[in-house]
């Protein structure tokens, strides 16, 4: 009877313990949601300062990961000295601190770091230092959250690994939902600043949940049993070995994520929505894998075999699925829905591209997510050191993430391309399997050793048979047997020239879609030539974006031009153009590359203006689709204000005007604006824009001008009609009206599904204006 009474009394306690743990899981879920919103916005803000090229973007990510790792290490060093209630209040403090920083982000990261510090930092290591210092406090607080919460929620070694899996899994699920909901609705509807406020609200709710549990003393009571001697079956692997294995797993998952971004990004043509889908699918599947791993632990006999198996099958699926995309790309239905020369930003093509993205990313991410609770099961052997070991495993994973990001994003992609990098990741899995095979053999487990060896052999065969980088990308760009292909890929992106071979126009692809061709499109020639022909003395010209070279080529039309600086974000563009020039030495592209007036720079065009103390007579941007990812950096009013400041006296800025919002934004910044039609070209200056028709017609009629256009294969008669029609239209004065403008912290056109794109509109100039 006494025992029965004690059991009855313990049931409410057990129920309350379960409720409190579920509440902590909910708090950590909300924390993960807020963290991803914060991360997306902070990286975008710091990208405005650091630039969006691959190296500086990697430095921003590295600064973020380093802060997380330091926070986790710091918490791990002190958490085991705290009681469960003290650890819980520590988590509450972290959430409040993150939320407060999110609310202050605009003033600190954008107004101060971007606007004030940005122009003073010339080199990449300085950029890294500023980024690291800028987000050190919130990232450390984020990194500290898991060790603190694990200490607050776990009082038994038997529950340690499952509960850690549930906590981190739900946190990652929240992050995945934040990526999807944030990328598809929140940021595009509210903008960056208001999205941070929503994130801060979720941080506050998470803190309130923790505070309520702390005030009610609902945390589990410490276990009365001494469990420091209880050790899961880890075989001959010690803690250091498991830390290395977790590092390798973290390396592999981020390396694969980078490759998914490249492949799925090209398929979906790199929009803000495609990236949100990649990141959200990755995190949701990874978090679900952690939760499933936590459940699976109860039925698991061999932690090590399970760990190696999920690594191997995840890599095999990743390799096979990308190979599947390679084969599907030759199917008629694929070419019809995802035609290489069509934009895939809307409707069924967008939906198909996103489905392919999820199928590529989700299954291997789920498998790799299982690894985390498996490792925790192996290393949690002493309750008194629980916090430190949670932190140490988390740091090993973060360091692996950082190493995978740097090694793949900056080195492997640069030298080996997507196919070579994928093979490298697969060979890493082969090495892991051989390691396990050898360990199992030494421990007299011949079946396990044989299975590991067989799986390693299968992976090695798939690696050997996988297509080359040129074969892979040629097929995804619908290259036929009669096409000649020039392709280049590095860390900054992908460029491919598909030469028709039959005299028809050859499309030039950058990051999966084409806006330019050879011979040059007349619209690009028009866009490039307007500024130098309008300006009376266009000695210094800056061109942002190269494409196939049409806009930069036309920018050299005026003999008075002495220097043309061309800044292109995707480095392989120049590599492919040089390969074409070597093939066609008499072409306009070859002449462009040999022209001593030209300087070709790989980098971020915005930073080229932002960080350089230099003024130009003419600045012009190549035609950039407003739907493409990061296009908002070149359509925002803050960027145009930087352009205005970089113009010399009498200087002019020329830009395509694709949407009503881009026209309104342009008009709100430049004191004097004109718009040429039918191809919408905006011209802005501090001085009134003088459209001297007679002078422009005279310059275009000059033999050297016509020869310049004819050398590019452009129909001079058609060009003459385009210039005549555009020039003879009455100049127009643009008015911003009540339209909402594009801004750095709210790039509305870039989030085009949330903010419908309208056609560019104009109003005629008033008499005497």
mmCIF file of C-alpha atoms in Angstrom, residues 437-606:
data_model
loop_
_atom_site.group_PDB
_atom_site.id
_atom_site.type_symbol
_atom_site.label_atom_id
_atom_site.label_comp_id
_atom_site.label_asym_id
_atom_site.label_seq_id
_atom_site.Cartn_x
_atom_site.Cartn_y
_atom_site.Cartn_z
ATOM 1 C CA UNK A 437 34.956 -1.256 -41.814
ATOM 2 C CA UNK A 438 38.455 -1.433 -40.365
ATOM 3 C CA UNK A 439 37.209 -0.718 -36.820
ATOM 4 C CA UNK A 440 34.481 -3.358 -37.114
ATOM 5 C CA UNK A 441 36.978 -5.909 -38.450
ATOM 6 C CA UNK A 442 39.319 -5.288 -35.536
ATOM 7 C CA UNK A 443 36.407 -5.832 -33.169
ATOM 8 C CA UNK A 444 35.546 -9.108 -34.904
ATOM 9 C CA UNK A 445 32.343 -7.912 -36.527
ATOM 10 C CA UNK A 446 32.805 -9.353 -40.035
ATOM 11 C CA UNK A 447 29.211 -8.715 -41.136
ATOM 12 C CA UNK A 448 29.361 -5.014 -40.245
ATOM 13 C CA UNK A 449 32.793 -4.720 -41.838
ATOM 14 C CA UNK A 450 31.637 -6.405 -45.038
ATOM 15 C CA UNK A 451 28.515 -4.251 -45.342
ATOM 16 C CA UNK A 452 30.538 -1.066 -44.844
ATOM 17 C CA UNK A 453 33.054 -2.138 -47.488
ATOM 18 C CA UNK A 454 30.291 -3.019 -49.957
ATOM 19 C CA UNK A 455 28.552 0.333 -49.445
ATOM 20 C CA UNK A 456 31.882 2.144 -49.870
ATOM 21 C CA UNK A 457 32.430 0.272 -53.138
ATOM 22 C CA UNK A 458 28.975 1.290 -54.414
ATOM 23 C CA UNK A 459 29.701 4.926 -53.615
ATOM 24 C CA UNK A 460 33.085 4.728 -55.321
ATOM 25 C CA UNK A 461 31.507 3.290 -58.485
ATOM 26 C CA UNK A 462 28.887 6.043 -58.578
ATOM 27 C CA UNK A 463 31.609 8.656 -58.125
ATOM 28 C CA UNK A 464 33.654 7.178 -60.975
ATOM 29 C CA UNK A 465 30.647 7.100 -63.318
ATOM 30 C CA UNK A 466 29.368 10.608 -62.478
ATOM 31 C CA UNK A 467 29.553 13.053 -65.423
ATOM 32 C CA UNK A 468 32.206 15.733 -65.705
ATOM 33 C CA UNK A 469 31.416 19.317 -64.798
ATOM 34 C CA UNK A 470 31.168 20.393 -68.451
ATOM 35 C CA UNK A 471 28.884 17.446 -69.284
ATOM 36 C CA UNK A 472 26.644 18.136 -66.301
ATOM 37 C CA UNK A 473 26.087 21.825 -66.975
ATOM 38 C CA UNK A 474 25.838 21.408 -70.747
ATOM 39 C CA UNK A 475 22.922 19.023 -70.332
ATOM 40 C CA UNK A 476 21.168 21.290 -67.846
ATOM 41 C CA UNK A 477 21.438 24.111 -70.406
ATOM 42 C CA UNK A 478 19.883 21.980 -73.185
ATOM 43 C CA UNK A 479 23.026 21.632 -75.257
ATOM 44 C CA UNK A 480 22.552 19.497 -78.366
ATOM 45 C CA UNK A 481 25.180 17.695 -80.418
ATOM 46 C CA UNK A 482 25.521 20.594 -82.884
ATOM 47 C CA UNK A 483 26.204 23.101 -80.089
ATOM 48 C CA UNK A 484 29.670 24.125 -79.021
ATOM 49 C CA UNK A 485 29.817 24.807 -75.301
ATOM 50 C CA UNK A 486 32.059 27.185 -73.365
ATOM 51 C CA UNK A 487 31.494 26.761 -69.626
ATOM 52 C CA UNK A 488 33.262 28.024 -66.535
ATOM 53 C CA UNK A 489 32.419 27.759 -62.860
ATOM 54 C CA UNK A 490 34.034 29.000 -59.689
ATOM 55 C CA UNK A 491 33.016 30.078 -56.199
ATOM 56 C CA UNK A 492 31.273 33.197 -57.517
ATOM 57 C CA UNK A 493 28.967 31.418 -59.927
ATOM 58 C CA UNK A 494 28.432 29.745 -63.285
ATOM 59 C CA UNK A 495 28.612 31.029 -66.863
ATOM 60 C CA UNK A 496 27.920 29.104 -70.061
ATOM 61 C CA UNK A 497 28.012 30.112 -73.727
ATOM 62 C CA UNK A 498 25.912 27.800 -75.928
ATOM 63 C CA UNK A 499 27.169 28.500 -79.430
ATOM 64 C CA UNK A 500 24.595 27.651 -82.068
ATOM 65 C CA UNK A 501 27.035 26.811 -84.858
ATOM 66 C CA UNK A 502 24.438 27.641 -87.536
ATOM 67 C CA UNK A 503 24.684 31.431 -87.590
ATOM 68 C CA UNK A 504 21.702 32.017 -85.287
ATOM 69 C CA UNK A 505 21.994 33.925 -82.023
ATOM 70 C CA UNK A 506 23.882 32.105 -79.286
ATOM 71 C CA UNK A 507 22.529 32.493 -75.726
ATOM 72 C CA UNK A 508 24.852 33.401 -72.881
ATOM 73 C CA UNK A 509 23.777 31.967 -69.513
ATOM 74 C CA UNK A 510 24.714 33.378 -66.114
ATOM 75 C CA UNK A 511 23.496 31.511 -63.012
ATOM 76 C CA UNK A 512 21.041 29.507 -65.072
ATOM 77 C CA UNK A 513 19.283 32.126 -67.152
ATOM 78 C CA UNK A 514 20.084 34.332 -70.088
ATOM 79 C CA UNK A 515 19.430 37.964 -70.806
ATOM 80 C CA UNK A 516 22.191 38.344 -73.353
ATOM 81 C CA UNK A 517 23.363 36.738 -76.567
ATOM 82 C CA UNK A 518 25.923 36.784 -79.318
ATOM 83 C CA UNK A 519 25.658 38.725 -81.573
ATOM 84 C CA UNK A 520 24.779 41.315 -78.937
ATOM 85 C CA UNK A 521 21.146 42.188 -78.406
ATOM 86 C CA UNK A 522 20.315 45.605 -79.761
ATOM 87 C CA UNK A 523 18.687 46.583 -76.447
ATOM 88 C CA UNK A 524 21.963 46.036 -74.596
ATOM 89 C CA UNK A 525 23.843 48.055 -77.220
ATOM 90 C CA UNK A 526 21.307 50.839 -76.842
ATOM 91 C CA UNK A 527 21.560 50.762 -73.044
ATOM 92 C CA UNK A 528 25.362 50.888 -73.155
ATOM 93 C CA UNK A 529 25.676 53.602 -75.783
ATOM 94 C CA UNK A 530 23.141 56.149 -74.496
ATOM 95 C CA UNK A 531 25.280 57.491 -71.647
ATOM 96 C CA UNK A 532 28.567 57.990 -73.519
ATOM 97 C CA UNK A 533 26.722 59.526 -76.479
ATOM 98 C CA UNK A 534 24.700 61.896 -74.294
ATOM 99 C CA UNK A 535 27.590 63.096 -72.132
ATOM 100 C CA UNK A 536 29.714 65.830 -73.767
ATOM 101 C CA UNK A 537 33.005 64.395 -72.434
ATOM 102 C CA UNK A 538 32.547 60.835 -71.125
ATOM 103 C CA UNK A 539 36.164 60.198 -70.147
ATOM 104 C CA UNK A 540 35.484 57.858 -67.207
ATOM 105 C CA UNK A 541 32.725 55.264 -67.466
ATOM 106 C CA UNK A 542 31.686 52.581 -64.955
ATOM 107 C CA UNK A 543 29.597 49.624 -66.135
ATOM 108 C CA UNK A 544 27.997 47.391 -63.488
ATOM 109 C CA UNK A 545 27.470 43.948 -64.970
ATOM 110 C CA UNK A 546 28.898 42.489 -68.150
ATOM 111 C CA UNK A 547 26.662 39.758 -69.537
ATOM 112 C CA UNK A 548 27.918 38.622 -72.932
ATOM 113 C CA UNK A 549 29.649 41.983 -73.266
ATOM 114 C CA UNK A 550 27.021 43.963 -75.181
ATOM 115 C CA UNK A 551 26.560 46.782 -72.685
ATOM 116 C CA UNK A 552 30.290 47.263 -71.946
ATOM 117 C CA UNK A 553 31.091 47.065 -75.680
ATOM 118 C CA UNK A 554 28.582 49.809 -76.472
ATOM 119 C CA UNK A 555 29.924 51.921 -73.594
ATOM 120 C CA UNK A 556 33.136 52.387 -75.604
ATOM 121 C CA UNK A 557 31.310 53.842 -78.597
ATOM 122 C CA UNK A 558 32.480 57.416 -77.974
ATOM 123 C CA UNK A 559 36.118 58.085 -78.971
ATOM 124 C CA UNK A 560 36.281 60.618 -76.127
ATOM 125 C CA UNK A 561 35.977 57.798 -73.589
ATOM 126 C CA UNK A 562 39.390 57.055 -72.091
ATOM 127 C CA UNK A 563 38.580 54.561 -69.316
ATOM 128 C CA UNK A 564 35.801 51.997 -68.955
ATOM 129 C CA UNK A 565 35.686 49.992 -65.739
ATOM 130 C CA UNK A 566 33.518 46.864 -65.941
ATOM 131 C CA UNK A 567 32.555 45.221 -62.630
ATOM 132 C CA UNK A 568 30.998 41.747 -62.780
ATOM 133 C CA UNK A 569 29.910 39.712 -59.752
ATOM 134 C CA UNK A 570 30.206 36.297 -61.464
ATOM 135 C CA UNK A 571 33.873 35.777 -62.321
ATOM 136 C CA UNK A 572 33.391 32.937 -64.856
ATOM 137 C CA UNK A 573 31.670 35.441 -67.143
ATOM 138 C CA UNK A 574 35.060 36.898 -68.043
ATOM 139 C CA UNK A 575 36.625 33.444 -68.297
ATOM 140 C CA UNK A 576 34.027 32.318 -70.836
ATOM 141 C CA UNK A 577 34.359 35.557 -72.808
ATOM 142 C CA UNK A 578 38.129 35.067 -72.959
ATOM 143 C CA UNK A 579 37.619 31.507 -74.208
ATOM 144 C CA UNK A 580 35.291 32.842 -76.908
ATOM 145 C CA UNK A 581 37.824 35.530 -77.861
ATOM 146 C CA UNK A 582 40.539 32.894 -78.256
ATOM 147 C CA UNK A 583 38.177 30.971 -80.507
ATOM 148 C CA UNK A 584 37.011 34.025 -82.474
ATOM 149 C CA UNK A 585 39.982 36.468 -82.443
ATOM 150 C CA UNK A 586 38.342 38.844 -84.925
ATOM 151 C CA UNK A 587 35.080 39.173 -82.997
ATOM 152 C CA UNK A 588 33.837 42.218 -81.142
ATOM 153 C CA UNK A 589 34.216 40.290 -77.880
ATOM 154 C CA UNK A 590 37.907 39.746 -78.636
ATOM 155 C CA UNK A 591 38.250 43.433 -79.504
ATOM 156 C CA UNK A 592 36.533 44.404 -76.270
ATOM 157 C CA UNK A 593 38.919 42.318 -74.178
ATOM 158 C CA UNK A 594 41.956 43.718 -76.012
ATOM 159 C CA UNK A 595 40.853 47.352 -75.849
ATOM 160 C CA UNK A 596 43.363 49.133 -73.544
ATOM 161 C CA UNK A 597 40.649 51.490 -72.298
ATOM 162 C CA UNK A 598 38.882 48.668 -70.473
ATOM 163 C CA UNK A 599 39.488 47.369 -66.959
ATOM 164 C CA UNK A 600 37.637 44.183 -66.003
ATOM 165 C CA UNK A 601 37.029 43.628 -62.296
ATOM 166 C CA UNK A 602 35.401 40.667 -60.533
ATOM 167 C CA UNK A 603 33.495 41.951 -57.540
ATOM 168 C CA UNK A 604 30.393 43.577 -56.166
ATOM 169 C CA UNK A 605 29.375 46.589 -58.238
ATOM 170 C CA UNK A 606 27.739 48.302 -55.318
#
